[in-house]
Structures are given as structure tokens and as C-alpha cells.
């Protein structure tokens, strides 16, 4: 039994908690801060006027900056060594610091059996334990990094277990990272790995190369990633109409909710244009598309977010967006505006 989670909360109330970097015995800077310039997003005129709200963890100013051709600063890629650490329910504890890798609260009093490890390196992240796209892209890239520091483990995240293709991606990418529930660890490594430094870009390229070694049935085509109301609430009310229009233009219609991983990877491989509602399903396209591909992201007017712009910028791809019209529970994309945006990409 350990009372560590309860003790941490008491110390936090007393102002005695510490930041992760302050608790680390060693900090390795694997890539320093970098500055480079974004690539301007492509869109029809007045798209930003349709925005009614942004996703909860961002701001309109930040999203506008993402879409611009302004300079951006990328945070360093760093590794932290934590000695005599505990890992409880997806949370790292060390030296009065707490680092959650899952959104759920850990048990205040842990009665689970404790595993004792000499060394462990953790690939999970808080966002990767909540969103499929971050899990198969971000956490997979971090797993490549973590494997250089010790045996890799991942958090016991509830959501990850429910995603039908998550295990398949880990297998294909050669990521051996079993879940760890509770452990006492002599040396635990955790990572700051979200800045698009050259170190991280190289790992993203490696992930894509691993999945794109075998040729697909087509090259230079377009794919539409069907959503069908899956994931967070971004219901595209006229999705069948959009599918029909894109199919008429020669696009493959990919349904991640029903298609096998083999089928998804084969049909996304070497696609030049990836179209889909903003969200995690776009990870399928990102991992398989051509190196010079363009993303056309369909945006809910009440959940505007351009996280995939960070990834397309990092790998030199193009990014376009189209904001729909509707209410909080659903939205529509005008088919003629979709075609007009595709014309911009061909210009």
C-alpha cells in the first residue's frame, strides 16, 4: 500500500509541490529550441468570419497564428531522469513532483500490487491518452525516443483500450510498450516532446517510412476520411453528399470506423490530397500520405482547431481548411465551396 497520491495533494495545498524539472536528477537536452517559419494555410476568402468558437484547449488568436506564415518557436526536446520514482495509475511521482499521463485521477490510496523496476522510459502523454491521433502519432514518436533510454512502458489509459486500430499501429510500428499499472522505479525517464524540433521531425518521418514501405494500389489520388459521427461531437450533417461529390472526383472513401487497418493504410498510402473533418481520424492520412501531400480540413464553426497544421508544417506538406455552417451539435459543408477549395489546391 502507498499513500503517495494523498501525501502529494496535502503538500500541494501547503505549497510544497515541485515542478517535474525541479525533481529531475538529470535533464538531457536532445534538441534545443528552434525557430522557423510556418507555411500559410490555403482557404477561400472570409472563412474566419464563420468561426463561432474554438476547441476548449486553444484560442482564436493561437489558431490564427497557426494559419499564418509567421515565425514560430519550437520548445526543446528534453529527457528527464527521475530517481526513486513511483508510477501509479498513469501518474509519475518523484521528489514531490507529479506528472499525469492520463486524464483520470489516480486512487488516493493505492492497494495494487507493486512492480519493482530498475529502469523505465514512458512514451505516453496526457493528450495521447485522450485522443487517438495523438496516441498513434505523438506517443509513437516519443516511444522511438524512449527506447534509447530504457524499457518502454505506456499508461493504463481507458480510452486507448477502446480504439480498434491503436494496437495494430503499435504492432506495425514495432513499438513494444506494455501497460504499467503500478511500479516503484529506481530510474524513470519522462520526456518533453511536443516541440517540432529536428529531432522530433526525424522520428515522424521514420514512423511514416515504416508504414509506407509497401506500395499502395494508387499514387497521387485523394482520400476522404469518413467520420460518421465518431469521436468528439463534430457531426457533419451532409457527409453523404460530400462523399458523393468527392467520389465523383475520383477520391477514395475511407471509413476508419469499419475498414480494417490493412485497407486504411493501403488506400491512404501515397495520397496527394487528404480531406476530412478536423479530428483524430486524420492521423490515418498523415501517416500514409505522399510526402508532398495537402490536407484539406473541414472545420466545425464551434470547434475550430488546426492542430494538424503543426504536423504538415513540420514535414513540408500543405494545409488548407474550410469552415462549415451550423449549430453546436452539427454543421454542413457547402459542396460547391469544397470543390472551389480543391481548385485552389490545384492552381
PDB file of C-alpha atoms in Angstrom, residues 224-230 234-247 253-258 275-278 281 298 330-335 338:
ATOM      1  CA  UNK A 224     -11.782  11.310 -47.824  1.00  0.00           C
ATOM      2  CA  UNK A 225     -11.771  10.063 -44.248  1.00  0.00           C
ATOM      3  CA  UNK A 226     -15.378   9.397 -43.354  1.00  0.00           C
ATOM      4  CA  UNK A 227     -16.349  10.340 -39.803  1.00  0.00           C
ATOM      5  CA  UNK A 228     -19.950   9.185 -39.416  1.00  0.00           C
ATOM      6  CA  UNK A 229     -20.316  10.965 -36.060  1.00  0.00           C
ATOM      7  CA  UNK A 230     -17.471   9.068 -34.351  1.00  0.00           C
ATOM      8  CA  UNK A 234     -18.320  17.163 -34.863  1.00  0.00           C
ATOM      9  CA  UNK A 235     -21.282  15.748 -36.794  1.00  0.00           C
ATOM     10  CA  UNK A 236     -21.038  16.594 -40.485  1.00  0.00           C
ATOM     11  CA  UNK A 237     -24.735  16.556 -41.310  1.00  0.00           C
ATOM     12  CA  UNK A 238     -24.310  16.357 -45.089  1.00  0.00           C
ATOM     13  CA  UNK A 239     -21.411  13.888 -45.087  1.00  0.00           C
ATOM     14  CA  UNK A 240     -23.101  11.546 -47.638  1.00  0.00           C
ATOM     15  CA  UNK A 241     -23.425  14.486 -50.030  1.00  0.00           C
ATOM     16  CA  UNK A 242     -19.748  15.366 -49.546  1.00  0.00           C
ATOM     17  CA  UNK A 243     -18.759  11.740 -50.099  1.00  0.00           C
ATOM     18  CA  UNK A 244     -20.752  11.574 -53.317  1.00  0.00           C
ATOM     19  CA  UNK A 245     -19.146  14.745 -54.659  1.00  0.00           C
ATOM     20  CA  UNK A 246     -15.620  13.604 -53.797  1.00  0.00           C
ATOM     21  CA  UNK A 247     -16.179  10.080 -55.114  1.00  0.00           C
ATOM     22  CA  UNK A 253     -13.749   6.998 -49.361  1.00  0.00           C
ATOM     23  CA  UNK A 254     -12.096   5.533 -46.270  1.00  0.00           C
ATOM     24  CA  UNK A 255     -14.154   4.593 -43.216  1.00  0.00           C
ATOM     25  CA  UNK A 256     -11.878   4.142 -40.155  1.00  0.00           C
ATOM     26  CA  UNK A 257     -14.844   3.029 -38.040  1.00  0.00           C
ATOM     27  CA  UNK A 258     -15.375  -0.093 -40.190  1.00  0.00           C
ATOM     28  CA  UNK A 275      -9.817  15.506 -46.801  1.00  0.00           C
ATOM     29  CA  UNK A 276     -11.617  15.003 -43.513  1.00  0.00           C
ATOM     30  CA  UNK A 277     -13.358  16.597 -40.566  1.00  0.00           C
ATOM     31  CA  UNK A 278     -10.876  18.033 -38.056  1.00  0.00           C
ATOM     32  CA  UNK A 281      -9.092  10.271 -37.974  1.00  0.00           C
ATOM     33  CA  UNK A 298     -13.276  20.545 -42.686  1.00  0.00           C
ATOM     34  CA  UNK A 330     -23.846  19.609 -36.204  1.00  0.00           C
ATOM     35  CA  UNK A 331     -22.583  21.501 -39.232  1.00  0.00           C
ATOM     36  CA  UNK A 332     -22.673  21.386 -43.016  1.00  0.00           C
ATOM     37  CA  UNK A 333     -20.027  21.924 -45.675  1.00  0.00           C
ATOM     38  CA  UNK A 334     -21.294  23.505 -48.926  1.00  0.00           C
ATOM     39  CA  UNK A 335     -20.201  21.075 -51.689  1.00  0.00           C
ATOM     40  CA  UNK A 338     -15.398  22.242 -51.150  1.00  0.00           C
TER      41      UNK A 338
END
